[in-house]
PDB file of C-alpha atoms and ligand atoms in Angstrom:
ATOM      1  CA  MET A1003       4.968   8.127 -14.943  1.00  0.00           C
ATOM      2  CA  GLY A1004       2.401   8.712 -17.716  1.00  0.00           C
ATOM      3  CA  LYS A1005       1.748  12.238 -19.029  1.00  0.00           C
ATOM      4  CA  ASN A1006      -1.906  11.977 -18.082  1.00  0.00           C
ATOM      5  CA  LYS A1007      -1.083  11.246 -14.452  1.00  0.00           C
ATOM      6  CA  LEU A1008       1.374  14.141 -14.320  1.00  0.00           C
ATOM      7  CA  LYS A1009      -1.291  16.445 -15.768  1.00  0.00           C
ATOM      8  CA  LYS A1010      -3.757  15.335 -13.085  1.00  0.00           C
ATOM      9  CA  PHE A1011      -1.191  15.894 -10.328  1.00  0.00           C
ATOM     10  CA  ALA A1012      -0.476  19.371 -11.680  1.00  0.00           C
ATOM     11  CA  GLU A1013      -4.211  20.160 -11.802  1.00  0.00           C
ATOM     12  CA  ILE A1014      -5.009  19.052  -8.238  1.00  0.00           C
ATOM     13  CA  GLU A1015      -2.007  21.089  -7.075  1.00  0.00           C
ATOM     14  CA  GLN A1016      -3.883  24.187  -8.254  1.00  0.00           C
ATOM     15  CA  MET A1017      -7.244  23.294  -6.691  1.00  0.00           C
ATOM     16  CA  ASP A1018      -8.150  25.177  -3.512  1.00  0.00           C
ATOM     17  CA  HIS A1019     -10.315  22.315  -2.265  1.00  0.00           C
ATOM     18  CA  VAL A1020      -7.600  19.620  -2.553  1.00  0.00           C
ATOM     19  CA  PHE A1021      -5.043  19.312   0.225  1.00  0.00           C
ATOM     20  CA  GLN A1022      -1.771  17.388   0.168  1.00  0.00           C
ATOM     21  CA  PHE A1023       0.869  17.990   2.758  1.00  0.00           C
ATOM     22  CA  PRO A1024       4.299  16.337   2.947  1.00  0.00           C
ATOM     23  CA  PHE A1025       4.861  14.402   6.159  1.00  0.00           C
ATOM     24  CA  ALA A1026       7.946  16.461   7.064  1.00  0.00           C
ATOM     25  CA  ARG A1027       5.818  19.650   7.058  1.00  0.00           C
ATOM     26  CA  LEU A1028       3.032  17.913   8.976  1.00  0.00           C
ATOM     27  CA  GLU A1029       5.483  17.050  11.729  1.00  0.00           C
ATOM     28  CA  SER A1030       7.241  20.410  11.875  1.00  0.00           C
ATOM     29  CA  GLU A1031       4.400  22.896  11.225  1.00  0.00           C
ATOM     30  CA  GLY A1032       1.230  20.879  11.695  1.00  0.00           C
ATOM     31  CA  PHE A1033      -1.737  21.070   9.326  1.00  0.00           C
ATOM     32  CA  PRO A1034      -3.276  24.563   9.455  1.00  0.00           C
ATOM     33  CA  LEU A1035      -6.903  23.387   9.128  1.00  0.00           C
ATOM     34  CA  LYS A1036      -6.689  20.796  11.915  1.00  0.00           C
ATOM     35  CA  GLY A1037      -9.436  21.764  14.374  1.00  0.00           C
ATOM     36  CA  ASN A1038     -10.399  24.582  12.033  1.00  0.00           C
ATOM     37  CA  TRP A1039     -12.017  22.920   9.002  1.00  0.00           C
ATOM     38  CA  HIS A1040     -15.413  24.420   9.822  1.00  0.00           C
ATOM     39  CA  MET A1041     -14.641  28.113   9.754  1.00  0.00           C
ATOM     40  CA  GLY A1042     -11.196  27.887   8.108  1.00  0.00           C
ATOM     41  CA  PHE A1043     -12.408  26.114   4.986  1.00  0.00           C
ATOM     42  CA  PHE A1044     -16.157  25.486   4.838  1.00  0.00           C
ATOM     43  CA  ASN A1045     -17.235  28.779   6.444  1.00  0.00           C
ATOM     44  CA  ASN A1046     -19.992  27.085   8.413  1.00  0.00           C
ATOM     45  CA  ASN A1047     -20.477  24.831  11.411  1.00  0.00           C
ATOM     46  CA  ASN A1048     -22.133  21.988   9.522  1.00  0.00           C
ATOM     47  CA  PRO A1049     -21.141  18.400  10.396  1.00  0.00           C
ATOM     48  CA  ILE A1050     -18.093  16.976   8.615  1.00  0.00           C
ATOM     49  CA  VAL A1051     -18.327  13.539   6.991  1.00  0.00           C
ATOM     50  CA  ILE A1052     -15.225  11.838   5.585  1.00  0.00           C
ATOM     51  CA  GLU A1053     -14.912   9.098   2.964  1.00  0.00           C
ATOM     52  CA  ILE A1054     -11.887   6.890   3.494  1.00  0.00           C
ATOM     53  CA  GLY A1055     -10.185   5.287   0.475  1.00  0.00           C
ATOM     54  CA  CYS A1056     -12.498   7.452  -1.617  1.00  0.00           C
ATOM     55  CA  GLY A1057     -10.840   6.675  -4.974  1.00  0.00           C
ATOM     56  CA  ARG A1058     -12.708   8.899  -7.440  1.00  0.00           C
ATOM     57  CA  GLY A1059     -14.893  10.204  -4.638  1.00  0.00           C
ATOM     58  CA  GLU A1060     -18.337   9.139  -5.824  1.00  0.00           C
ATOM     59  CA  TYR A1061     -19.685   9.081  -2.258  1.00  0.00           C
ATOM     60  CA  THR A1062     -18.045  12.363  -1.333  1.00  0.00           C
ATOM     61  CA  VAL A1063     -19.595  14.141  -4.322  1.00  0.00           C
ATOM     62  CA  GLY A1064     -22.863  12.151  -4.307  1.00  0.00           C
ATOM     63  CA  LEU A1065     -23.526  12.857  -0.625  1.00  0.00           C
ATOM     64  CA  ALA A1066     -22.514  16.511  -1.013  1.00  0.00           C
ATOM     65  CA  ARG A1067     -25.112  16.958  -3.762  1.00  0.00           C
ATOM     66  CA  ARG A1068     -27.819  15.429  -1.571  1.00  0.00           C
ATOM     67  CA  PHE A1069     -26.849  17.123   1.714  1.00  0.00           C
ATOM     68  CA  PRO A1070     -25.900  20.767   1.161  1.00  0.00           C
ATOM     69  CA  ASP A1071     -26.095  21.307   4.928  1.00  0.00           C
ATOM     70  CA  ARG A1072     -23.213  18.887   5.579  1.00  0.00           C
ATOM     71  CA  ASN A1073     -19.548  19.021   4.611  1.00  0.00           C
ATOM     72  CA  PHE A1074     -17.731  16.138   2.906  1.00  0.00           C
ATOM     73  CA  ILE A1075     -14.041  15.315   2.628  1.00  0.00           C
ATOM     74  CA  GLY A1076     -12.768  12.483   0.411  1.00  0.00           C
ATOM     75  CA  ILE A1077      -9.482  10.948   1.517  1.00  0.00           C
ATOM     76  CA  ASP A1078      -7.171   8.751  -0.528  1.00  0.00           C
ATOM     77  CA  ILE A1079      -3.460   8.216  -0.956  1.00  0.00           C
ATOM     78  CA  LYS A1080      -3.749   8.275  -4.754  1.00  0.00           C
ATOM     79  CA  GLY A1081      -3.841  11.736  -6.278  1.00  0.00           C
ATOM     80  CA  ALA A1082      -4.803  10.686  -9.791  1.00  0.00           C
ATOM     81  CA  ARG A1083      -7.979   9.058  -8.432  1.00  0.00           C
ATOM     82  CA  ILE A1084      -8.905  12.024  -6.248  1.00  0.00           C
ATOM     83  CA  HIS A1085      -8.596  14.212  -9.360  1.00  0.00           C
ATOM     84  CA  ALA A1086     -11.851  12.823 -10.825  1.00  0.00           C
ATOM     85  CA  GLY A1087     -13.983  13.692  -7.784  1.00  0.00           C
ATOM     86  CA  ALA A1088     -12.272  17.010  -7.210  1.00  0.00           C
ATOM     87  CA  LYS A1089     -12.966  18.051 -10.804  1.00  0.00           C
ATOM     88  CA  GLN A1090     -16.585  16.895 -10.591  1.00  0.00           C
ATOM     89  CA  ALA A1091     -17.106  18.968  -7.442  1.00  0.00           C
ATOM     90  CA  LEU A1092     -15.837  22.024  -9.344  1.00  0.00           C
ATOM     91  CA  ILE A1093     -18.114  21.318 -12.312  1.00  0.00           C
ATOM     92  CA  ASP A1094     -21.080  20.959  -9.922  1.00  0.00           C
ATOM     93  CA  GLY A1095     -20.107  24.151  -8.073  1.00  0.00           C
ATOM     94  CA  LEU A1096     -20.161  22.292  -4.747  1.00  0.00           C
ATOM     95  CA  LYS A1097     -18.861  24.380  -1.870  1.00  0.00           C
ATOM     96  CA  ASN A1098     -19.261  21.619   0.732  1.00  0.00           C
ATOM     97  CA  VAL A1099     -16.563  19.322  -0.681  1.00  0.00           C
ATOM     98  CA  ALA A1100     -12.839  18.940  -0.100  1.00  0.00           C
ATOM     99  CA  PHE A1101     -10.313  16.212  -0.833  1.00  0.00           C
ATOM    100  CA  LEU A1102      -7.298  15.212   1.180  1.00  0.00           C
ATOM    101  CA  ARG A1103      -4.432  13.190  -0.240  1.00  0.00           C
ATOM    102  CA  THR A1104      -2.840  11.253   2.575  1.00  0.00           C
ATOM    103  CA  ASN A1105      -2.448   7.880   4.198  1.00  0.00           C
ATOM    104  CA  VAL A1106      -5.425   7.243   6.485  1.00  0.00           C
ATOM    105  CA  GLU A1107      -3.021   6.341   9.285  1.00  0.00           C
ATOM    106  CA  LEU A1108      -2.184  10.040   9.486  1.00  0.00           C
ATOM    107  CA  LEU A1109      -5.785  11.204  10.078  1.00  0.00           C
ATOM    108  CA  PRO A1110      -5.020  12.604  13.569  1.00  0.00           C
ATOM    109  CA  PHE A1111      -2.547  15.012  11.942  1.00  0.00           C
ATOM    110  CA  PHE A1112      -5.400  16.490   9.892  1.00  0.00           C
ATOM    111  CA  PHE A1113      -8.396  16.497  12.254  1.00  0.00           C
ATOM    112  CA  SER A1114      -8.763  17.256  15.927  1.00  0.00           C
ATOM    113  CA  SER A1115     -10.629  15.062  18.382  1.00  0.00           C
ATOM    114  CA  GLY A1116     -14.370  14.934  17.595  1.00  0.00           C
ATOM    115  CA  GLU A1117     -14.060  17.081  14.452  1.00  0.00           C
ATOM    116  CA  VAL A1118     -15.486  14.314  12.248  1.00  0.00           C
ATOM    117  CA  GLU A1119     -19.185  13.429  12.505  1.00  0.00           C
ATOM    118  CA  GLU A1120     -19.346  10.282  10.386  1.00  0.00           C
ATOM    119  CA  ILE A1121     -17.145   8.037   8.234  1.00  0.00           C
ATOM    120  CA  TRP A1122     -17.797   6.167   4.990  1.00  0.00           C
ATOM    121  CA  ILE A1123     -15.488   3.344   3.890  1.00  0.00           C
ATOM    122  CA  THR A1124     -16.318   2.382   0.337  1.00  0.00           C
ATOM    123  CA  PHE A1125     -15.127  -0.843  -1.285  1.00  0.00           C
ATOM    124  CA  PRO A1126     -11.781  -1.101   0.472  1.00  0.00           C
ATOM    125  CA  ASP A1127      -9.413  -3.893  -0.431  1.00  0.00           C
ATOM    126  CA  PRO A1128     -10.230  -6.609   2.167  1.00  0.00           C
ATOM    127  CA  GLN A1129      -6.513  -7.194   2.744  1.00  0.00           C
ATOM    128  CA  MET A1130      -7.173 -10.855   3.528  1.00  0.00           C
ATOM    129  CA  LYS A1131      -3.469 -11.569   4.044  1.00  0.00           C
ATOM    130  CA  LYS A1132      -2.481  -8.217   5.590  1.00  0.00           C
ATOM    131  CA  PRO A1133      -4.859  -7.468   8.476  1.00  0.00           C
ATOM    132  CA  ARG A1134      -2.821  -4.440   9.532  1.00  0.00           C
ATOM    133  CA  ARG A1135      -3.764  -2.759   6.247  1.00  0.00           C
ATOM    134  CA  ARG A1136      -7.455  -3.652   6.583  1.00  0.00           C
ATOM    135  CA  LEU A1137      -9.436  -0.421   6.893  1.00  0.00           C
ATOM    136  CA  THR A1138     -11.969  -1.898   9.352  1.00  0.00           C
ATOM    137  CA  SER A1139      -9.372  -3.503  11.653  1.00  0.00           C
ATOM    138  CA  THR A1140      -9.272  -2.507  15.328  1.00  0.00           C
ATOM    139  CA  MET A1141      -6.035  -0.651  14.592  1.00  0.00           C
ATOM    140  CA  PHE A1142      -7.781   1.599  12.053  1.00  0.00           C
ATOM    141  CA  LEU A1143     -10.923   1.910  14.211  1.00  0.00           C
ATOM    142  CA  ASP A1144      -8.670   3.192  16.999  1.00  0.00           C
ATOM    143  CA  THR A1145      -7.247   5.766  14.576  1.00  0.00           C
ATOM    144  CA  TYR A1146     -10.761   6.838  13.499  1.00  0.00           C
ATOM    145  CA  ARG A1147     -11.757   7.275  17.144  1.00  0.00           C
ATOM    146  CA  LYS A1148      -9.084   9.916  17.533  1.00  0.00           C
ATOM    147  CA  VAL A1149     -10.991  12.187  15.144  1.00  0.00           C
ATOM    148  CA  LEU A1150     -14.594  10.902  15.237  1.00  0.00           C
ATOM    149  CA  ARG A1151     -17.154  12.354  17.627  1.00  0.00           C
ATOM    150  CA  PRO A1152     -18.146   9.925  20.426  1.00  0.00           C
ATOM    151  CA  ASP A1153     -20.587   7.316  19.091  1.00  0.00           C
ATOM    152  CA  GLY A1154     -20.027   8.571  15.548  1.00  0.00           C
ATOM    153  CA  ILE A1155     -21.111   6.238  12.759  1.00  0.00           C
ATOM    154  CA  ILE A1156     -18.926   4.124  10.489  1.00  0.00           C
ATOM    155  CA  ASN A1157     -20.545   3.077   7.185  1.00  0.00           C
ATOM    156  CA  LEU A1158     -18.973   0.189   5.290  1.00  0.00           C
ATOM    157  CA  LYS A1159     -20.077  -0.661   1.754  1.00  0.00           C
ATOM    158  CA  THR A1160     -18.319  -3.708   0.294  1.00  0.00           C
ATOM    159  CA  ASP A1161     -18.447  -6.477  -2.268  1.00  0.00           C
ATOM    160  CA  SER A1162     -16.200  -8.688  -0.147  1.00  0.00           C
ATOM    161  CA  PRO A1163     -17.841 -11.567   1.778  1.00  0.00           C
ATOM    162  CA  PHE A1164     -14.557 -11.919   3.696  1.00  0.00           C
ATOM    163  CA  LEU A1165     -14.417  -8.279   4.812  1.00  0.00           C
ATOM    164  CA  TYR A1166     -18.140  -8.189   5.564  1.00  0.00           C
ATOM    165  CA  THR A1167     -17.946 -11.313   7.750  1.00  0.00           C
ATOM    166  CA  TYR A1168     -14.785 -10.122   9.481  1.00  0.00           C
ATOM    167  CA  THR A1169     -16.277  -6.678  10.239  1.00  0.00           C
ATOM    168  CA  GLU A1170     -19.600  -8.179  11.364  1.00  0.00           C
ATOM    169  CA  ARG A1171     -17.700 -10.419  13.789  1.00  0.00           C
ATOM    170  CA  LEU A1172     -15.665  -7.508  15.081  1.00  0.00           C
ATOM    171  CA  VAL A1173     -18.840  -5.477  15.638  1.00  0.00           C
ATOM    172  CA  ARG A1174     -20.586  -8.357  17.416  1.00  0.00           C
ATOM    173  CA  LEU A1175     -17.592  -9.315  19.567  1.00  0.00           C
ATOM    174  CA  ASN A1176     -17.113  -5.732  20.751  1.00  0.00           C
ATOM    175  CA  ARG A1177     -20.866  -5.094  21.099  1.00  0.00           C
ATOM    176  CA  LEU A1178     -20.732  -2.066  18.859  1.00  0.00           C
ATOM    177  CA  PRO A1179     -24.259  -0.740  18.265  1.00  0.00           C
ATOM    178  CA  VAL A1180     -25.436  -1.734  14.780  1.00  0.00           C
ATOM    179  CA  VAL A1181     -27.262   0.944  12.783  1.00  0.00           C
ATOM    180  CA  ALA A1182     -27.876  -1.115   9.626  1.00  0.00           C
ATOM    181  CA  ASN A1183     -26.801  -4.484   8.290  1.00  0.00           C
ATOM    182  CA  ILE A1184     -27.818  -5.554   4.780  1.00  0.00           C
ATOM    183  CA  SER A1185     -26.104  -8.520   3.150  1.00  0.00           C
ATOM    184  CA  ASP A1186     -27.364  -7.821  -0.386  1.00  0.00           C
ATOM    185  CA  ILE A1187     -28.558  -4.262  -0.907  1.00  0.00           C
ATOM    186  CA  TYR A1188     -29.730  -4.627  -4.505  1.00  0.00           C
ATOM    187  CA  HIS A1189     -32.005  -7.522  -3.524  1.00  0.00           C
ATOM    188  CA  THR A1190     -33.398  -5.768  -0.450  1.00  0.00           C
ATOM    189  CA  PRO A1191     -35.673  -3.129  -2.024  1.00  0.00           C
ATOM    190  CA  GLU A1192     -36.975  -1.800   1.304  1.00  0.00           C
ATOM    191  CA  ALA A1193     -33.400  -1.059   2.395  1.00  0.00           C
ATOM    192  CA  LEU A1194     -32.121   0.388  -0.872  1.00  0.00           C
ATOM    193  CA  THR A1195     -32.172   4.075  -0.007  1.00  0.00           C
ATOM    194  CA  ASP A1196     -31.169   6.893  -2.321  1.00  0.00           C
ATOM    195  CA  ILE A1197     -27.837   7.074  -0.462  1.00  0.00           C
ATOM    196  CA  LEU A1198     -27.086   3.395  -0.969  1.00  0.00           C
ATOM    197  CA  ARG A1199     -27.840   3.795  -4.677  1.00  0.00           C
ATOM    198  CA  ILE A1200     -24.752   5.981  -5.103  1.00  0.00           C
ATOM    199  CA  ARG A1201     -22.447   3.729  -7.098  1.00  0.00           C
ATOM    200  CA  THR A1202     -18.663   3.881  -6.989  1.00  0.00           C
ATOM    201  CA  HIS A1203     -16.209   2.924  -9.702  1.00  0.00           C
ATOM    202  CA  TYR A1204     -15.210  -0.329  -7.992  1.00  0.00           C
ATOM    203  CA  GLU A1205     -18.797  -1.099  -7.105  1.00  0.00           C
ATOM    204  CA  SER A1206     -19.782  -0.948 -10.794  1.00  0.00           C
ATOM    205  CA  GLN A1207     -16.981  -3.336 -11.655  1.00  0.00           C
ATOM    206  CA  TRP A1208     -18.028  -5.833  -8.988  1.00  0.00           C
ATOM    207  CA  LEU A1209     -21.686  -5.557  -9.996  1.00  0.00           C
ATOM    208  CA  ASP A1210     -20.751  -6.247 -13.629  1.00  0.00           C
ATOM    209  CA  ARG A1211     -19.188  -9.444 -12.374  1.00  0.00           C
ATOM    210  CA  GLY A1212     -22.379 -10.474 -10.599  1.00  0.00           C
ATOM    211  CA  LEU A1213     -21.282  -9.910  -7.011  1.00  0.00           C
ATOM    212  CA  THR A1214     -23.604  -8.900  -4.205  1.00  0.00           C
ATOM    213  CA  ILE A1215     -23.065  -5.621  -2.384  1.00  0.00           C
ATOM    214  CA  LYS A1216     -23.173  -5.453   1.398  1.00  0.00           C
ATOM    215  CA  TYR A1217     -23.696  -2.534   3.787  1.00  0.00           C
ATOM    216  CA  LEU A1218     -22.883  -2.438   7.477  1.00  0.00           C
ATOM    217  CA  ALA A1219     -23.202   0.678   9.648  1.00  0.00           C
ATOM    218  CA  PHE A1220     -22.298   0.822  13.321  1.00  0.00           C
ATOM    219  CA  SER A1221     -21.415   3.378  15.908  1.00  0.00           C
ATOM    220  CA  LEU A1222     -18.093   3.611  17.665  1.00  0.00           C
ATOM    221  CA  PRO A1223     -18.062   4.365  21.393  1.00  0.00           C
ATOM    222  CA  GLN A1224     -15.123   6.483  22.508  1.00  0.00           C
ATOM    223  CA  TYR A1225     -13.869   4.475  25.454  1.00  0.00           C
ATOM    224  CA  LEU A1226     -13.701   0.743  24.853  1.00  0.00           C
ATOM    225  CA  ASP A1227     -10.774  -1.607  24.318  1.00  0.00           C
ATOM    226  CA  LEU A1228     -11.440  -3.151  20.933  1.00  0.00           C
ATOM    227  CA  THR A1229     -10.644  -6.836  20.397  1.00  0.00           C
ATOM    228  CA  GLU A1230      -9.855  -8.492  17.067  1.00  0.00           C
ATOM    229  CA  PRO A1231     -12.246 -11.332  16.131  1.00  0.00           C
ATOM    230  CA  GLU A1232     -11.160 -14.823  15.069  1.00  0.00           C
ATOM    231  CA  GLU A1233     -10.805 -14.895  11.308  1.00  0.00           C
ATOM    232  CA  ASP A1234      -9.039 -18.187  10.508  1.00  0.00           C
ATOM    233  CA  ASP A1235     -12.288 -19.894   9.526  1.00  0.00           C
ATOM    234  CA  ILE A1236     -13.624 -17.060   7.330  1.00  0.00           C
ATOM    235  CA  PRO A1237     -13.576 -18.258   3.695  1.00  0.00           C
ATOM    236  CA  LEU A1238     -11.321 -16.162   1.481  1.00  0.00           C
ATOM    237  CA  ASP A1239     -12.825 -14.338  -1.516  1.00  0.00           C
ATOM    238  CA  THR A1240     -11.783 -16.676  -4.306  1.00  0.00           C
ATOM    239  CA  TYR A1241     -12.711 -14.230  -7.074  1.00  0.00           C
ATOM    240  CA  ARG A1242      -9.992 -11.800  -6.045  1.00  0.00           C
ATOM    241  CA  SER A1243      -7.246 -14.071  -7.278  1.00  0.00           C
ATOM    242  CA  TYR A1244      -8.544 -13.796 -10.835  1.00  0.00           C
ATOM    243  CA  GLY A1245      -8.155 -11.014 -13.393  1.00  0.00           C
ATOM    244  CA  ARG A1246     -10.789  -8.296 -13.689  1.00  0.00           C
ATOM    245  CA  ASN A1247     -12.499 -10.015 -16.621  1.00  0.00           C
ATOM    246  CA  TYR A1248     -12.986 -13.325 -14.888  1.00  0.00           C
ATOM    247  CA  ASN A1249     -16.682 -14.198 -14.900  1.00  0.00           C
ATOM    248  CA  THR A1250     -17.761 -14.839 -11.326  1.00  0.00           C
ATOM    249  CA  ARG A1251     -21.186 -16.263 -12.035  1.00  0.00           C
ATOM    250  CA  ASN A1252     -20.111 -19.714 -10.950  1.00  0.00           C
ATOM    251  CA  GLN A1253     -18.842 -18.531  -7.586  1.00  0.00           C
ATOM    252  CA  ASN A1254     -20.968 -19.097  -4.500  1.00  0.00           C
ATOM    253  CA  ASP A1255     -21.169 -15.370  -3.667  1.00  0.00           C
ATOM    254  CA  THR A1256     -22.873 -14.339  -6.902  1.00  0.00           C
ATOM    255  CA  ILE A1257     -26.349 -13.017  -7.608  1.00  0.00           C
ATOM    256  CA  SER A1258     -28.576 -14.576 -10.195  1.00  0.00           C
TER     257      SER A1258
HETATM  258  C1  SAM B2178     -10.465  -0.632  -4.023  1.00  0.00           C
HETATM  259  S1  SAM B2178     -10.221   1.091  -4.048  1.00  0.00           S
HETATM  260  C2  SAM B2178     -11.871   1.730  -3.826  1.00  0.00           C
HETATM  261  C3  SAM B2178     -11.990   3.149  -4.318  1.00  0.00           C
HETATM  262  C4  SAM B2178     -13.395   3.739  -4.242  1.00  0.00           C
HETATM  263  N1  SAM B2178     -13.855   3.847  -2.880  1.00  0.00           N
HETATM  264  C5  SAM B2178     -14.372   2.942  -5.063  1.00  0.00           C
HETATM  265  O1  SAM B2178     -15.229   2.257  -4.466  1.00  0.00           O
HETATM  266  O2  SAM B2178     -14.315   3.022  -6.293  1.00  0.00           O
HETATM  267  C6  SAM B2178      -9.496   1.373  -2.456  1.00  0.00           C
HETATM  268  C7  SAM B2178      -8.918   2.779  -2.325  1.00  0.00           C
HETATM  269  O3  SAM B2178      -8.437   2.936  -0.994  1.00  0.00           O
HETATM  270  C8  SAM B2178      -7.224   3.649  -1.034  1.00  0.00           C
HETATM  271  N2  SAM B2178      -6.476   3.299   0.183  1.00  0.00           N
HETATM  272  C9  SAM B2178      -6.194   2.060   0.644  1.00  0.00           C
HETATM  273  N3  SAM B2178      -5.506   2.113   1.794  1.00  0.00           N
HETATM  274  C10 SAM B2178      -5.352   3.424   2.084  1.00  0.00           C
HETATM  275  C11 SAM B2178      -4.709   4.122   3.134  1.00  0.00           C
HETATM  276  N4  SAM B2178      -4.106   3.488   4.140  1.00  0.00           N
HETATM  277  N5  SAM B2178      -4.737   5.471   3.117  1.00  0.00           N
HETATM  278  C12 SAM B2178      -5.347   6.140   2.085  1.00  0.00           C
HETATM  279  N6  SAM B2178      -5.967   5.527   1.065  1.00  0.00           N
HETATM  280  C13 SAM B2178      -5.971   4.186   1.051  1.00  0.00           C
HETATM  281  C14 SAM B2178      -6.563   3.218  -2.330  1.00  0.00           C
HETATM  282  O4  SAM B2178      -5.628   4.171  -2.796  1.00  0.00           O
HETATM  283  C15 SAM B2178      -7.759   3.055  -3.256  1.00  0.00           C
HETATM  284  O5  SAM B2178      -8.036   4.221  -4.020  1.00  0.00           O
END
């Protein structure tokens, strides 16, 4: 492992607002802040919003700056990525930010039922070949429901036509109430709010390649058996099979 990565791991280890907990301890002792994030960490009763697969945590920090009366927790399995957002939150003196390094599948170990108000999922890998790893699959939605308040909102921001179509179908099939649905945010000026202007690391890369950015927000009722939509006829994102520098302007999902 590179020296830089080791340095980042050592730094987040020392940060009071970054939490990482080995699975063995989770199972034996439980996570001390589960059900107690409000008074045990944030010292207030403000709503808690989590960002899943936060990477460098641009949404976690960006939302925290804009909404001091809400609490934000960025969650990712990769510590070196979390380091960037965690450091930025310190530089900004933000008291309403925390980061959690874990696999999202373990969310119910870290939050009690209804403790989370809202979820952001920003530019997840669409996992076209591995639906069980897809962060908007019914399996993950069921996991989110274990911690999300009833009818809490899920916000998905993505470059992926495949993931957008799949999630739209899932929402429609299960009659989940849609809060917003914009297929190209940067060409829909009336919909481009200050919040949607927050730009993540991956988003910048996809924009540089000429891709359109999509936003879908829906609420998640507590009691409902969720069904997976058909996905065999959804076209795969061809651009993902190319290297980062591949110019996508000739692809059919580009912007002019
Ligand atoms: C494509 S990156 C996007 C990062 C960031 N949201 C952005 O837009 O720049 C997807 C992120 O999700 C994280 N991730 C994927 N599956 C995860 C899981 N099951 N649990 C925790 N993190 C996960 C990865 O580690 C990665 O940082």
